[in-house]
Amino acid sequence: MDHKGYIIDLGPMEYQKAWNLQHQLWSRRVEEELPDLLLILEHPHVITLGRRGNRFHLKASPEILEAMKIPIFHVERGGDITYHGPGQMVAYPILDLKNYGYRLIRFVDQLEEVILRVLRDFGIEGEKDSRNRGVWANGNKIASIGVAIKRWVSYHGFALNYERI
């Protein structure tokens, strides 16, 4: 299989700007104007609510979030609530899944596998939980996954927590 694409390190980026960029790049990928892309970045403090997301599931009150100036975005990805912030690598694959023969479940399984392999490279033994998507290490969730697929092109992706050294 000879699929070519680009990995783009965007560095720190506000969530709204990244969300808009994903939509623009997704549209161009659907039209085959761009190859597959993997956006790597880090967001300032933000909370996203996926399709199953509900503000009632937030543990912090709206007053606390407002005082801390942490915005909340309702987005089209799967999943419930995800926090993004410093100390977390976010990856947004914008892939034409038809080129890989992927369906949604297989795509998410493959993202989990990539995260597990990256963790292994750093000497961390991660694991999956058959009841919940994402990856855990030492009983704590270390990576969240929430994707959207429209017209067989993915966007949104995963967030991997790390500790700055």
Coordinates of C-alpha atoms in Angstrom, one line a residue:
M1 CA 0.0 0.0 0.0
D2 CA 1.5 3.3 -1.1
H3 CA -0.4 6.1 0.6
K4 CA 1.3 9.5 0.8
G5 CA 0.3 12.3 3.0
Y6 CA 1.7 15.0 5.3
I7 CA 2.2 15.3 9.0
I8 CA 1.8 19.0 10.0
D9 CA 3.0 20.2 13.4
L10 CA 0.9 23.3 14.1
G11 CA 2.2 23.9 17.6
P12 CA -0.1 25.6 20.1
M13 CA -3.5 26.7 18.5
E14 CA -6.8 28.0 19.9
Y15 CA -9.5 25.4 19.5
Q16 CA -11.8 27.5 17.3
K17 CA -9.0 28.2 14.8
A18 CA -8.1 24.4 14.7
W19 CA -11.8 23.4 14.3
N20 CA -12.2 25.9 11.4
L21 CA -9.0 24.6 9.8
Q22 CA -10.1 21.0 10.1
H23 CA -13.3 21.8 8.2
Q24 CA -11.5 23.6 5.5
L25 CA -8.9 20.8 5.0
W26 CA -11.7 18.2 5.3
S27 CA -13.6 19.9 2.4
R28 CA -10.4 20.0 0.3
R29 CA -9.6 16.3 1.0
V30 CA -13.2 15.3 0.0
E31 CA -12.6 17.1 -3.3
E32 CA -9.2 15.3 -3.6
E33 CA -7.4 18.6 -3.7
L34 CA -5.2 17.5 -0.9
P35 CA -3.6 14.2 0.2
D36 CA -4.2 12.6 3.6
L37 CA -3.1 14.8 6.5
L38 CA -2.3 14.4 10.1
L39 CA -2.4 17.6 12.1
I40 CA -0.5 17.6 15.4
L41 CA -1.1 20.4 17.9
E42 CA -1.7 21.5 21.4
H43 CA -4.7 23.5 22.6
P44 CA -5.0 26.0 25.5
H45 CA -7.6 24.9 28.1
V46 CA -10.9 24.0 26.4
I47 CA -13.7 21.5 26.8
T48 CA -15.4 19.9 23.8
L49 CA -18.7 18.1 23.9
G50 CA -19.2 15.4 21.3
R51 CA -22.5 14.1 19.9
R52 CA -23.2 12.3 23.2
G53 CA -21.9 15.2 25.2
N54 CA -24.0 16.8 27.9
R55 CA -23.1 19.7 30.1
F56 CA -24.7 17.8 33.0
H57 CA -21.7 15.4 32.9
L58 CA -19.3 18.3 33.6
K59 CA -17.9 18.1 37.1
A60 CA -17.0 21.8 37.1
S61 CA -19.7 24.3 37.4
P62 CA -20.4 26.9 34.7
E63 CA -19.3 29.6 37.1
I64 CA -15.9 27.9 37.6
L65 CA -15.4 27.4 33.9
E66 CA -16.3 31.0 33.2
A67 CA -14.0 32.3 36.0
M68 CA -11.2 30.2 34.6
K69 CA -12.0 31.4 31.0
I70 CA -12.3 27.8 29.7
P71 CA -14.5 27.7 26.7
I72 CA -16.9 24.9 25.8
F73 CA -17.5 23.8 22.2
H74 CA -20.3 21.4 21.0
V75 CA -18.7 19.5 18.1
E76 CA -19.7 16.8 15.6
R77 CA -17.3 14.1 16.8
G78 CA -18.3 11.0 18.6
G79 CA -18.0 10.7 22.4
D80 CA -19.0 12.7 25.4
I81 CA -16.7 15.3 27.1
T82 CA -13.0 15.9 26.4
Y83 CA -10.7 18.3 28.1
H84 CA -7.8 19.7 26.0
G85 CA -5.0 21.7 27.3
P86 CA -1.3 22.2 27.9
G87 CA 0.5 18.8 28.4
Q88 CA -1.7 17.1 25.8
M89 CA -0.8 16.2 22.2
V90 CA -3.8 16.4 19.9
A91 CA -3.8 14.7 16.5
Y92 CA -6.4 15.2 13.9
P93 CA -6.2 12.7 11.0
I94 CA -7.9 13.9 7.8
L95 CA -7.9 10.7 5.9
D96 CA -9.9 9.3 3.0
L97 CA -10.8 6.0 4.7
K98 CA -11.9 4.5 1.4
N99 CA -8.2 4.3 0.5
Y100 CA -7.5 2.1 3.5
G101 CA -10.7 -0.1 3.5
Y102 CA -11.6 1.3 6.9
R103 CA -15.0 1.5 8.5
L104 CA -15.6 3.5 11.6
I105 CA -14.9 0.8 14.2
R106 CA -11.8 -0.5 12.4
F107 CA -10.5 3.1 12.1
V108 CA -11.0 3.7 15.9
D109 CA -9.3 0.4 16.7
Q110 CA -6.4 1.4 14.5
L111 CA -6.1 4.8 16.3
E112 CA -6.0 2.9 19.7
E113 CA -3.3 0.6 18.3
V114 CA -1.2 3.5 17.2
I115 CA -1.4 5.1 20.6
L116 CA -0.5 1.8 22.3
R117 CA 2.6 1.5 20.1
V118 CA 3.7 5.1 20.8
L119 CA 3.3 4.5 24.5
R120 CA 5.4 1.3 24.3
D121 CA 8.1 3.3 22.5
F122 CA 8.3 5.4 25.7
G123 CA 8.3 2.4 28.0
I124 CA 4.6 2.8 29.0
E125 CA 2.3 -0.2 29.0
G126 CA -1.1 1.0 27.8
E127 CA -4.3 -1.0 27.6
K128 CA -7.7 -0.8 26.0
D129 CA -11.0 -1.1 27.8
S130 CA -13.7 -3.1 25.8
R131 CA -16.4 -0.9 27.4
N132 CA -14.9 2.5 26.6
R133 CA -12.9 3.9 23.8
G134 CA -9.4 5.4 24.4
V135 CA -6.3 4.1 26.1
W136 CA -5.4 3.6 29.8
A137 CA -2.1 3.4 31.6
N138 CA -1.9 2.4 35.3
G139 CA -5.7 2.6 35.6
N140 CA -5.9 6.2 34.3
K141 CA -7.1 7.3 30.9
I142 CA -4.1 8.6 29.0
A143 CA -5.7 9.1 25.6
S144 CA -9.2 10.0 24.4
I145 CA -10.5 9.3 20.9
G146 CA -13.4 11.1 19.3
V147 CA -13.7 11.1 15.5
A148 CA -16.1 12.3 12.9
I149 CA -16.4 10.7 9.4
K150 CA -18.4 12.4 6.7
R151 CA -18.3 11.3 3.0
W152 CA -15.7 8.7 4.1
V153 CA -13.1 11.4 5.2
S154 CA -12.2 11.6 8.8
Y155 CA -11.6 14.6 11.0
H156 CA -11.3 15.2 14.8
G157 CA -9.1 12.4 16.3
F158 CA -7.3 11.8 19.5
A159 CA -5.7 13.5 22.5
L160 CA -2.7 11.9 24.3
N161 CA -1.8 13.2 27.7
Y162 CA 1.9 13.6 28.4
E163 CA 4.1 15.0 31.2
R164 CA 6.5 17.8 30.4
I165 CA 10.0 17.0 31.4

